[in-house]
Amino acid sequence: MEINTDTSWPQALKDPSDRRAGKPRSSGMTMVIDKGLGALAFADLLAASGDSIDFVKFGFGTSTLYPMPVLRDKIALAQKHGIAVFPGGTLLEAAVRLDVERDFWNVVLELGFDGVEISDGTIELSRRKRDNLIREATQRGLRAFTEYGKKTPGSRIVLDDLRRTIDADCACGAELVTVEARESGVGVGLYDEKGSCREDELRLLQQAVPEANRLMWEAPQKDQQVALLTILGPEANLGNIAPQEVMSLEAMRRGLRSDTFSLHRVVSHYMI
């Protein structure tokens, strides 16, 4: 039996919002956290969901645990799908603490990573040191992604501090500032001890930081993603998305899931 390879869903069903941009995107970006996917699982993820993924972060210090051929292959495959790849910020924090920064930069470049995440979620970085790390990354031709917030349970967002951090990081060359929520999304930053989004706080942040393209919100839980997309609009940048949740998030962005069925009607300065 002959197979019709031209079969396609109507465009209205593929994207009821009629707003979803293809890659490369400057908003509505999705960052996946990879905590140890094997080569075959990673290839399957990209084959099915690659068009919906903008970044892959190899979580915390997992980059050092892969066999080098596996790590190289994963980086190259992601880049083939138009996906930027970087190691987790905890790895650079460890390099700073252990005084092996030069070796860190050399290996990152030799492996072909697109960028690095610069954070101080576990250690303390002076403003000067943070600036220098961002500049070091950009001078080496790497994309600099920074992170705001601590990993300590109970840590909260301080509005003025976030505003200053965004301005200072971007002035040094940072491309995106990610708001910390850990991979659990519980009891840190925007989320309470049950993982619920502090929506009133989010609305205040929305007013204070209108430059949506400069922020990425870690949102590992589905209800968090719904809250962010509903309040900020489908073009909010979301990170720490589990590999198996990529399609679900993309469906929500397009209004293809009951939680956000009317999402395309949301009017927000976060939308293009």
Tab-separated table of C-alpha atoms in Angstrom:
chain	number	residue	atom	x	y	z
A	1	MET	CA	0.000	0.000	0.000
A	2	GLU	CA	1.332	3.393	-0.991
A	3	ILE	CA	1.864	5.814	1.906
A	4	ASN	CA	0.942	9.442	1.402
A	5	THR	CA	3.927	11.372	2.742
A	6	ASP	CA	2.202	14.720	2.132
A	7	THR	CA	-0.393	14.209	4.856
A	8	SER	CA	-0.437	17.137	7.257
A	9	TRP	CA	-2.697	18.516	9.957
A	10	PRO	CA	-4.480	21.791	9.124
A	11	GLN	CA	-2.368	24.734	10.260
A	12	ALA	CA	-5.244	25.967	12.432
A	13	LEU	CA	-5.040	22.741	14.421
A	14	LYS	CA	-1.257	22.739	14.635
A	15	ASP	CA	-1.235	26.243	16.121
A	16	PRO	CA	-4.626	27.680	17.124
A	17	SER	CA	-2.805	30.706	18.548
A	18	ASP	CA	-1.378	31.538	15.090
A	19	ARG	CA	1.530	33.117	16.968
A	20	ARG	CA	4.130	30.411	17.501
A	21	ALA	CA	7.374	31.362	15.816
A	22	GLY	CA	9.864	28.896	14.450
A	23	LYS	CA	13.507	28.763	15.439
A	24	PRO	CA	15.624	30.720	15.974
A	25	ARG	CA	13.321	32.416	18.475
A	26	SER	CA	13.905	35.488	20.607
A	27	SER	CA	10.942	34.770	22.895
A	28	GLY	CA	8.796	31.804	23.824
A	29	MET	CA	11.974	29.825	24.315
A	30	THR	CA	12.113	26.459	26.051
A	31	MET	CA	15.134	25.194	27.969
A	32	VAL	CA	15.280	21.487	28.771
A	33	ILE	CA	17.259	20.197	31.727
A	34	ASP	CA	19.036	16.950	30.912
A	35	LYS	CA	19.968	15.101	34.091
A	36	GLY	CA	21.585	12.119	32.409
A	37	LEU	CA	19.798	10.986	29.265
A	38	GLY	CA	21.637	8.302	27.342
A	39	ALA	CA	22.563	8.798	23.706
A	40	LEU	CA	19.560	6.919	22.306
A	41	ALA	CA	17.046	8.600	24.621
A	42	PHE	CA	18.537	11.980	23.745
A	43	ALA	CA	18.288	11.243	20.023
A	44	ASP	CA	14.664	10.150	20.442
A	45	LEU	CA	13.878	13.365	22.341
A	46	LEU	CA	15.291	15.553	19.582
A	47	ALA	CA	13.689	13.534	16.792
A	48	ALA	CA	10.250	14.028	18.338
A	49	SER	CA	10.561	17.439	20.032
A	50	GLY	CA	13.632	19.169	18.613
A	51	ASP	CA	11.629	21.934	16.941
A	52	SER	CA	10.176	22.889	20.336
A	53	ILE	CA	13.508	23.049	22.192
A	54	ASP	CA	15.783	26.095	22.118
A	55	PHE	CA	18.305	25.165	24.805
A	56	VAL	CA	19.509	22.039	26.563
A	57	LYS	CA	21.274	22.406	29.895
A	58	PHE	CA	23.222	19.444	31.193
A	59	GLY	CA	22.071	19.812	34.779
A	60	PHE	CA	24.387	20.789	37.639
A	61	GLY	CA	27.719	18.929	37.227
A	62	THR	CA	26.536	15.973	35.117
A	63	SER	CA	28.668	17.066	32.129
A	64	THR	CA	31.772	15.654	33.829
A	65	LEU	CA	30.204	12.213	34.343
A	66	TYR	CA	29.545	11.244	30.711
A	67	PRO	CA	32.042	9.283	28.660
A	68	MET	CA	33.575	11.946	26.436
A	69	PRO	CA	32.380	10.379	23.138
A	70	VAL	CA	28.790	10.343	24.440
A	71	LEU	CA	29.003	13.960	25.567
A	72	ARG	CA	30.484	15.101	22.249
A	73	ASP	CA	27.815	13.244	20.293
A	74	LYS	CA	25.004	14.757	22.353
A	75	ILE	CA	26.344	18.286	21.886
A	76	ALA	CA	26.766	17.799	18.130
A	77	LEU	CA	23.298	16.279	17.740
A	78	ALA	CA	21.631	19.111	19.633
A	79	GLN	CA	23.399	21.680	17.484
A	80	LYS	CA	22.291	19.827	14.355
A	81	HIS	CA	18.722	20.465	15.546
A	82	GLY	CA	19.389	24.177	16.107
A	83	ILE	CA	19.586	23.779	19.886
A	84	ALA	CA	22.173	25.587	22.012
A	85	VAL	CA	23.817	23.471	24.700
A	86	PHE	CA	25.531	24.492	27.936
A	87	PRO	CA	26.637	22.919	31.217
A	88	GLY	CA	24.802	23.724	34.429
A	89	GLY	CA	25.901	26.686	36.521
A	90	THR	CA	26.851	24.490	39.456
A	91	LEU	CA	29.774	23.165	37.404
A	92	LEU	CA	31.253	26.643	36.978
A	93	GLU	CA	30.618	27.340	40.668
A	94	ALA	CA	32.641	24.206	41.469
A	95	ALA	CA	35.415	25.355	39.112
A	96	VAL	CA	35.561	28.704	40.915
A	97	ARG	CA	35.614	27.055	44.358
A	98	LEU	CA	38.306	24.554	43.318
A	99	ASP	CA	40.358	27.176	41.446
A	100	VAL	CA	40.287	25.348	38.104
A	101	GLU	CA	38.529	27.999	36.039
A	102	ARG	CA	41.094	28.017	33.243
A	103	ASP	CA	40.732	24.267	32.748
A	104	PHE	CA	36.931	24.648	32.828
A	105	TRP	CA	36.949	27.223	30.027
A	106	ASN	CA	39.363	25.173	27.922
A	107	VAL	CA	37.288	21.987	28.151
A	108	VAL	CA	34.003	23.820	27.482
A	109	LEU	CA	35.474	25.287	24.301
A	110	GLU	CA	37.149	22.054	23.216
A	111	LEU	CA	33.894	20.110	23.600
A	112	GLY	CA	32.018	22.656	21.492
A	113	PHE	CA	29.479	23.893	24.030
A	114	ASP	CA	27.583	26.967	22.804
A	115	GLY	CA	27.599	28.774	26.122
A	116	VAL	CA	27.844	28.595	29.885
A	117	GLU	CA	25.557	29.308	32.802
A	118	ILE	CA	26.963	31.705	35.387
A	119	SER	CA	25.311	31.426	38.773
A	120	ASP	CA	25.925	31.742	42.485
A	121	GLY	CA	23.114	29.570	43.741
A	122	THR	CA	25.458	27.589	45.996
A	123	ILE	CA	28.562	29.754	46.458
A	124	GLU	CA	28.933	33.497	46.966
A	125	LEU	CA	30.203	35.579	44.057
A	126	SER	CA	31.067	39.232	44.378
A	127	ARG	CA	29.534	41.519	41.797
A	128	ARG	CA	33.001	42.064	40.357
A	129	LYS	CA	33.677	38.324	40.047
A	130	ARG	CA	30.286	37.743	38.422
A	131	ASP	CA	30.975	40.515	35.911
A	132	ASN	CA	34.383	39.046	35.121
A	133	LEU	CA	32.929	35.574	34.499
A	134	ILE	CA	30.304	36.950	32.128
A	135	ARG	CA	32.952	38.919	30.232
A	136	GLU	CA	35.270	35.901	30.154
A	137	ALA	CA	32.547	33.836	28.529
A	138	THR	CA	31.727	36.391	25.845
A	139	GLN	CA	35.389	37.118	25.127
A	140	ARG	CA	35.880	33.410	24.486
A	141	GLY	CA	32.996	33.427	22.006
A	142	LEU	CA	30.519	31.711	24.313
A	143	ARG	CA	26.949	32.747	24.999
A	144	ALA	CA	26.534	33.826	28.621
A	145	PHE	CA	23.400	32.756	30.466
A	146	THR	CA	23.173	33.892	34.062
A	147	GLU	CA	20.977	32.833	36.935
A	148	TYR	CA	19.409	34.870	39.706
A	149	GLY	CA	18.621	33.403	43.112
A	150	LYS	CA	19.808	30.914	45.688
A	151	LYS	CA	19.114	27.182	45.887
A	152	THR	CA	18.592	27.352	49.652
A	153	PRO	CA	15.017	26.366	50.617
A	154	GLY	CA	12.990	29.446	51.485
A	155	SER	CA	14.994	31.774	49.243
A	156	ARG	CA	12.827	34.488	47.716
A	157	ILE	CA	12.998	36.971	44.870
A	158	VAL	CA	13.921	40.498	45.929
A	159	LEU	CA	12.455	42.749	43.263
A	160	ASP	CA	15.032	45.559	43.357
A	161	ASP	CA	17.874	43.057	43.538
A	162	LEU	CA	16.533	41.183	40.507
A	163	ARG	CA	16.202	44.408	38.579
A	164	ARG	CA	19.794	45.405	39.379
A	165	THR	CA	21.075	41.932	38.531
A	166	ILE	CA	19.373	41.918	35.137
A	167	ASP	CA	20.740	45.353	34.255
A	168	ALA	CA	24.281	44.545	35.416
A	169	ASP	CA	24.434	41.078	33.842
A	170	CYS	CA	23.125	42.258	30.481
A	171	ALA	CA	25.489	45.238	30.506
A	172	CYS	CA	28.373	42.757	30.775
A	173	GLY	CA	27.081	40.658	27.893
A	174	ALA	CA	24.645	38.170	29.388
A	175	GLU	CA	21.997	37.009	26.929
A	176	LEU	CA	19.377	35.737	29.372
A	177	VAL	CA	18.880	35.867	33.130
A	178	THR	CA	17.191	32.778	34.555
A	179	VAL	CA	15.151	33.020	37.752
A	180	GLU	CA	16.139	30.151	40.042
A	181	ALA	CA	13.610	27.495	41.020
A	182	ARG	CA	15.819	24.380	41.137
A	183	GLU	CA	14.804	21.233	39.294
A	184	SER	CA	12.154	20.531	41.929
A	185	GLY	CA	10.325	23.874	41.736
A	186	VAL	CA	9.498	23.722	45.446
A	187	GLY	CA	10.144	26.324	48.138
A	188	VAL	CA	12.497	28.535	46.122
A	189	GLY	CA	12.063	31.850	44.339
A	190	LEU	CA	8.641	32.297	42.813
A	191	TYR	CA	7.215	29.066	44.219
A	192	ASP	CA	6.035	28.243	47.735
A	193	GLU	CA	6.672	25.112	49.791
A	194	LYS	CA	3.985	23.223	47.838
A	195	GLY	CA	5.322	24.328	44.472
A	196	SER	CA	2.465	26.759	43.832
A	197	CYS	CA	3.263	29.948	41.947
A	198	ARG	CA	3.011	33.156	43.964
A	199	GLU	CA	0.860	34.792	41.313
A	200	ASP	CA	0.539	38.214	42.972
A	201	GLU	CA	4.315	38.374	43.196
A	202	LEU	CA	4.609	37.331	39.561
A	203	ARG	CA	2.320	40.166	38.493
A	204	LEU	CA	4.472	42.658	40.403
A	205	LEU	CA	7.561	41.259	38.696
A	206	GLN	CA	5.827	41.527	35.326
A	207	GLN	CA	5.263	45.236	35.885
A	208	ALA	CA	8.771	45.870	37.209
A	209	VAL	CA	10.613	43.886	34.528
A	210	PRO	CA	8.802	44.468	31.246
A	211	GLU	CA	11.715	43.259	29.098
A	212	ALA	CA	10.433	39.699	28.836
A	213	ASN	CA	13.103	38.576	26.379
A	214	ARG	CA	15.791	39.082	29.016
A	215	LEU	CA	14.252	36.636	31.494
A	216	MET	CA	13.805	32.893	31.641
A	217	TRP	CA	11.654	31.366	34.360
A	218	GLU	CA	12.514	27.952	35.697
A	219	ALA	CA	9.209	26.078	35.802
A	220	PRO	CA	9.640	22.323	36.160
A	221	GLN	CA	6.045	21.641	37.229
A	222	LYS	CA	3.022	21.699	34.950
A	223	ASP	CA	0.913	24.007	37.168
A	224	GLN	CA	3.813	26.464	37.288
A	225	GLN	CA	4.002	26.483	33.510
A	226	VAL	CA	0.255	27.112	33.282
A	227	ALA	CA	0.475	30.047	35.711
A	228	LEU	CA	3.398	31.649	33.896
A	229	LEU	CA	1.867	31.249	30.440
A	230	THR	CA	-1.520	32.507	31.614
A	231	ILE	CA	-0.142	35.616	33.331
A	232	LEU	CA	2.842	36.432	31.104
A	233	GLY	CA	1.549	35.067	27.823
A	234	PRO	CA	2.689	32.166	25.619
A	235	GLU	CA	5.936	33.922	24.695
A	236	ALA	CA	7.377	33.649	28.209
A	237	ASN	CA	10.735	31.880	28.263
A	238	LEU	CA	10.571	28.749	30.431
A	239	GLY	CA	13.393	26.578	31.695
A	240	ASN	CA	14.213	23.409	33.622
A	241	ILE	CA	11.605	21.582	31.571
A	242	ALA	CA	11.833	17.809	31.896
A	243	PRO	CA	12.456	16.027	28.561
A	244	GLN	CA	9.161	14.168	28.748
A	245	GLU	CA	7.262	17.445	29.271
A	246	VAL	CA	8.442	19.297	26.155
A	247	MET	CA	5.486	18.331	23.961
A	248	SER	CA	3.043	19.094	26.759
A	249	LEU	CA	4.501	22.582	27.218
A	250	GLU	CA	4.462	23.237	23.475
A	251	ALA	CA	0.798	22.221	23.356
A	252	MET	CA	0.057	24.673	26.166
A	253	ARG	CA	1.894	27.478	24.383
A	254	ARG	CA	-0.299	26.951	21.325
A	255	GLY	CA	-3.596	26.542	23.175
A	256	LEU	CA	-3.777	22.819	22.425
A	257	ARG	CA	-4.414	21.759	26.005
A	258	SER	CA	-7.446	22.459	28.169
A	259	ASP	CA	-5.360	24.339	30.757
A	260	THR	CA	-4.543	27.043	28.193
A	261	PHE	CA	-7.215	26.441	25.574
A	262	SER	CA	-7.872	30.175	25.196
A	263	LEU	CA	-4.272	31.205	25.703
A	264	HIS	CA	-4.024	32.761	22.259
A	265	ARG	CA	-6.573	35.362	23.367
A	266	VAL	CA	-4.339	36.614	26.197
A	267	VAL	CA	-3.141	40.153	25.562
A	268	SER	CA	0.189	40.840	27.206
A	269	HIS	CA	3.314	42.887	26.612
A	270	TYR	CA	5.089	39.518	26.725
A	271	MET	CA	3.551	38.625	23.379
A	272	ILE	CA	5.032	39.533	20.033
